[in-house]
Amino acid sequence: MKRFLWVLTALLCVACTSQEAHLIYLPEQTSAPVVNVTPSPSPEPEPIYFAPIEGEGFTTDPNGLPILDPQTHYFEYYLSVSNLRIYEHNGETLIDATITNSFSKTLTGGLRISFYDASGMMYGYADFYTADGGLKLFSGENRVYADVLTEVDVQSMDFTLKVTTPFAPEN
């Protein structure tokens, strides 16, 4: 009987409770928002104004390089000295070297080597020449020679190369 009362009490409790239903409203379906973008103009570089340039124009070599210093232009841009060998033979100081001409034509000019000690005093110099006696450099590698005018051993001294006659294409 106790069980019966328990079941009856449980049913009364369940039957006496009230249930409420709530309606939940969902928002209406909306379209995606459209962004109204106005593009900003792309930045433009500021104009640069130059004052008119007065004076002479510059000349160019056959390859189109501007000739800024006619004295050394072809030497600086097209000639390179390598395999420099200084030696003494029969009481004379001699030089053998290779000068590479990367210009498309033969170049002629004059090149001098000068020897200096640590204090800057010159102790000898020599002018380079090719086998024909002048300094005529064909395209490619050219063997050159020089007889050093000196009375001391210059083999371990500092030296400079200087253009004595400007190099120019041979006509």
mmCIF file of C-alpha atoms in Angstrom:
data_model
loop_
_atom_site.group_PDB
_atom_site.id
_atom_site.type_symbol
_atom_site.label_atom_id
_atom_site.label_comp_id
_atom_site.label_asym_id
_atom_site.label_seq_id
_atom_site.Cartn_x
_atom_site.Cartn_y
_atom_site.Cartn_z
ATOM 1 C CA MET A 1 0.000 0.000 0.000
ATOM 2 C CA LYS A 2 2.811 2.278 0.664
ATOM 3 C CA ARG A 3 3.878 1.784 -2.819
ATOM 4 C CA PHE A 4 0.532 2.673 -4.092
ATOM 5 C CA LEU A 5 0.546 5.935 -2.139
ATOM 6 C CA TRP A 6 3.925 6.771 -3.492
ATOM 7 C CA VAL A 7 2.819 6.262 -7.046
ATOM 8 C CA LEU A 8 -0.374 8.228 -6.448
ATOM 9 C CA THR A 9 1.520 11.121 -4.919
ATOM 10 C CA ALA A 10 3.972 11.150 -7.787
ATOM 11 C CA LEU A 11 1.159 11.189 -10.348
ATOM 12 C CA LEU A 12 -0.627 14.012 -8.584
ATOM 13 C CA CYS A 13 2.516 16.088 -8.526
ATOM 14 C CA VAL A 14 3.117 15.583 -12.201
ATOM 15 C CA ALA A 15 -0.518 16.201 -13.101
ATOM 16 C CA CYS A 16 -0.685 19.407 -11.077
ATOM 17 C CA THR A 17 2.258 21.196 -12.589
ATOM 18 C CA SER A 18 1.653 23.680 -15.296
ATOM 19 C CA GLN A 19 3.636 23.773 -18.471
ATOM 20 C CA GLU A 20 4.196 26.913 -20.447
ATOM 21 C CA ALA A 21 5.188 27.105 -24.068
ATOM 22 C CA HIS A 22 7.057 30.155 -25.312
ATOM 23 C CA LEU A 23 7.249 31.045 -28.967
ATOM 24 C CA ILE A 24 10.717 32.239 -30.010
ATOM 25 C CA TYR A 25 10.747 34.562 -32.954
ATOM 26 C CA LEU A 26 13.741 34.262 -35.334
ATOM 27 C CA PRO A 27 14.925 37.394 -37.137
ATOM 28 C CA GLU A 28 13.933 37.722 -40.749
ATOM 29 C CA GLN A 29 16.426 36.605 -43.371
ATOM 30 C CA THR A 30 18.334 39.701 -44.607
ATOM 31 C CA SER A 31 20.678 40.013 -47.543
ATOM 32 C CA ALA A 32 24.379 40.606 -46.993
ATOM 33 C CA PRO A 33 25.203 44.281 -46.623
ATOM 34 C CA VAL A 34 26.632 45.981 -49.695
ATOM 35 C CA VAL A 35 29.717 48.053 -49.039
ATOM 36 C CA ASN A 36 29.814 51.290 -50.935
ATOM 37 C CA VAL A 37 33.528 51.904 -51.320
ATOM 38 C CA THR A 38 34.802 54.866 -53.237
ATOM 39 C CA PRO A 39 38.392 54.141 -54.247
ATOM 40 C CA SER A 40 40.894 56.797 -53.333
ATOM 41 C CA PRO A 41 43.117 57.983 -56.141
ATOM 42 C CA SER A 42 46.495 56.282 -56.312
ATOM 43 C CA PRO A 43 49.373 58.473 -55.203
ATOM 44 C CA GLU A 44 51.380 60.065 -57.960
ATOM 45 C CA PRO A 45 55.030 61.038 -57.655
ATOM 46 C CA GLU A 46 55.754 64.660 -57.214
ATOM 47 C CA PRO A 47 57.073 66.232 -60.381
ATOM 48 C CA ILE A 48 60.738 67.145 -60.261
ATOM 49 C CA TYR A 49 61.776 70.265 -62.056
ATOM 50 C CA PHE A 50 65.326 70.890 -63.206
ATOM 51 C CA ALA A 51 66.717 74.192 -64.195
ATOM 52 C CA PRO A 52 67.990 74.240 -67.771
ATOM 53 C CA ILE A 53 71.539 72.957 -68.020
ATOM 54 C CA GLU A 54 73.906 75.216 -69.835
ATOM 55 C CA GLY A 55 77.253 74.311 -71.313
ATOM 56 C CA GLU A 56 78.713 71.725 -73.585
ATOM 57 C CA GLY A 57 77.229 68.288 -74.066
ATOM 58 C CA PHE A 58 79.353 65.223 -73.560
ATOM 59 C CA THR A 59 80.709 62.918 -76.204
ATOM 60 C CA THR A 60 80.493 59.152 -76.206
ATOM 61 C CA ASP A 61 82.789 56.418 -77.413
ATOM 62 C CA PRO A 62 81.638 53.970 -80.137
ATOM 63 C CA ASN A 63 80.103 51.728 -77.438
ATOM 64 C CA GLY A 64 77.943 54.584 -76.113
ATOM 65 C CA LEU A 65 79.827 55.216 -72.861
ATOM 66 C CA PRO A 66 80.151 58.931 -72.031
ATOM 67 C CA ILE A 67 83.706 60.200 -72.192
ATOM 68 C CA LEU A 68 84.074 62.162 -68.963
ATOM 69 C CA ASP A 69 87.893 62.320 -68.968
ATOM 70 C CA PRO A 70 89.406 62.012 -72.463
ATOM 71 C CA GLN A 71 92.896 61.502 -70.959
ATOM 72 C CA THR A 72 92.027 58.234 -69.167
ATOM 73 C CA HIS A 73 88.665 57.061 -70.593
ATOM 74 C CA TYR A 74 89.814 54.100 -72.693
ATOM 75 C CA PHE A 75 92.412 53.034 -70.105
ATOM 76 C CA GLU A 76 89.891 53.002 -67.246
ATOM 77 C CA TYR A 77 87.040 51.307 -69.121
ATOM 78 C CA TYR A 78 88.681 48.952 -71.603
ATOM 79 C CA LEU A 79 92.257 48.128 -70.543
ATOM 80 C CA SER A 80 93.480 45.924 -67.705
ATOM 81 C CA VAL A 81 97.068 45.101 -66.788
ATOM 82 C CA SER A 82 97.912 41.612 -65.500
ATOM 83 C CA ASN A 83 100.843 39.205 -65.157
ATOM 84 C CA LEU A 84 103.211 42.057 -64.296
ATOM 85 C CA ARG A 85 106.732 40.660 -63.862
ATOM 86 C CA ILE A 86 109.675 42.847 -62.844
ATOM 87 C CA TYR A 87 113.120 41.289 -63.138
ATOM 88 C CA GLU A 88 116.780 42.159 -63.595
ATOM 89 C CA HIS A 89 118.801 40.876 -66.562
ATOM 90 C CA ASN A 90 122.369 41.886 -67.505
ATOM 91 C CA GLY A 91 122.298 44.806 -65.083
ATOM 92 C CA GLU A 92 119.012 46.192 -66.448
ATOM 93 C CA THR A 93 115.575 46.185 -64.833
ATOM 94 C CA LEU A 94 112.907 44.897 -67.231
ATOM 95 C CA ILE A 95 109.151 44.437 -67.094
ATOM 96 C CA ASP A 96 106.909 41.970 -68.915
ATOM 97 C CA ALA A 97 103.147 42.251 -68.621
ATOM 98 C CA THR A 98 99.870 41.502 -70.340
ATOM 99 C CA ILE A 99 97.411 44.252 -71.193
ATOM 100 C CA THR A 100 93.940 43.045 -72.105
ATOM 101 C CA ASN A 101 91.995 45.267 -74.494
ATOM 102 C CA SER A 102 88.237 44.644 -74.207
ATOM 103 C CA PHE A 103 87.426 47.343 -76.795
ATOM 104 C CA SER A 104 86.373 46.064 -80.213
ATOM 105 C CA LYS A 105 89.058 48.054 -82.066
ATOM 106 C CA THR A 106 92.793 48.562 -81.748
ATOM 107 C CA LEU A 107 93.784 51.205 -79.191
ATOM 108 C CA THR A 108 96.980 53.262 -79.275
ATOM 109 C CA GLY A 109 98.374 55.511 -76.559
ATOM 110 C CA GLY A 110 101.072 55.731 -73.907
ATOM 111 C CA LEU A 111 101.336 54.157 -70.448
ATOM 112 C CA ARG A 112 104.044 54.762 -67.832
ATOM 113 C CA ILE A 113 104.867 52.863 -64.653
ATOM 114 C CA SER A 114 106.612 54.769 -61.841
ATOM 115 C CA PHE A 115 108.223 53.268 -58.728
ATOM 116 C CA TYR A 116 108.111 54.948 -55.290
ATOM 117 C CA ASP A 117 109.549 54.148 -51.873
ATOM 118 C CA ALA A 118 107.578 54.366 -48.618
ATOM 119 C CA SER A 119 108.234 58.105 -48.291
ATOM 120 C CA GLY A 120 106.845 58.803 -51.785
ATOM 121 C CA MET A 121 110.188 59.459 -53.514
ATOM 122 C CA MET A 122 110.280 58.242 -57.129
ATOM 123 C CA TYR A 123 113.175 55.873 -57.866
ATOM 124 C CA GLY A 124 112.451 54.833 -61.432
ATOM 125 C CA TYR A 125 109.995 54.801 -64.301
ATOM 126 C CA ALA A 126 109.385 53.052 -67.597
ATOM 127 C CA ASP A 127 107.138 53.434 -70.630
ATOM 128 C CA PHE A 128 105.374 50.320 -71.915
ATOM 129 C CA TYR A 129 105.667 49.259 -75.550
ATOM 130 C CA THR A 130 104.626 46.347 -77.729
ATOM 131 C CA ALA A 131 106.830 44.423 -80.148
ATOM 132 C CA ASP A 132 106.392 47.080 -82.883
ATOM 133 C CA GLY A 133 107.974 49.761 -80.665
ATOM 134 C CA GLY A 134 104.882 51.816 -79.808
ATOM 135 C CA LEU A 135 101.969 50.837 -77.604
ATOM 136 C CA LYS A 136 99.456 49.408 -80.064
ATOM 137 C CA LEU A 137 96.898 47.197 -78.316
ATOM 138 C CA PHE A 138 94.756 44.857 -80.387
ATOM 139 C CA SER A 139 91.476 43.426 -79.064
ATOM 140 C CA GLY A 140 92.244 40.701 -76.544
ATOM 141 C CA GLU A 141 95.508 40.029 -74.720
ATOM 142 C CA ASN A 142 98.695 41.883 -75.692
ATOM 143 C CA ARG A 143 102.205 41.229 -74.371
ATOM 144 C CA VAL A 144 103.936 44.478 -73.393
ATOM 145 C CA TYR A 145 107.461 45.294 -72.268
ATOM 146 C CA ALA A 146 109.298 48.101 -70.484
ATOM 147 C CA ASP A 147 112.902 49.042 -69.674
ATOM 148 C CA VAL A 148 112.990 50.656 -66.228
ATOM 149 C CA LEU A 149 115.214 53.721 -65.900
ATOM 150 C CA THR A 150 116.624 53.304 -62.397
ATOM 151 C CA GLU A 151 119.836 52.685 -60.521
ATOM 152 C CA VAL A 152 118.285 50.842 -57.557
ATOM 153 C CA ASP A 153 116.322 47.628 -57.157
ATOM 154 C CA VAL A 154 112.636 48.557 -57.636
ATOM 155 C CA GLN A 155 111.178 45.042 -57.520
ATOM 156 C CA SER A 156 109.657 45.448 -54.049
ATOM 157 C CA MET A 157 108.625 49.110 -54.351
ATOM 158 C CA ASP A 158 105.124 50.508 -54.772
ATOM 159 C CA PHE A 159 104.236 51.621 -58.276
ATOM 160 C CA THR A 160 101.619 53.622 -60.159
ATOM 161 C CA LEU A 161 100.376 53.411 -63.726
ATOM 162 C CA LYS A 162 99.728 56.685 -65.535
ATOM 163 C CA VAL A 163 98.495 57.430 -69.027
ATOM 164 C CA THR A 164 101.061 59.622 -70.808
ATOM 165 C CA THR A 165 99.319 59.748 -74.197
ATOM 166 C CA PRO A 166 95.527 59.303 -74.182
ATOM 167 C CA PHE A 167 94.393 55.984 -75.637
ATOM 168 C CA ALA A 168 92.160 56.253 -78.676
ATOM 169 C CA PRO A 169 90.838 53.881 -81.341
ATOM 170 C CA GLU A 170 93.177 53.541 -84.293
ATOM 171 C CA ASN A 171 91.689 54.698 -87.585
#
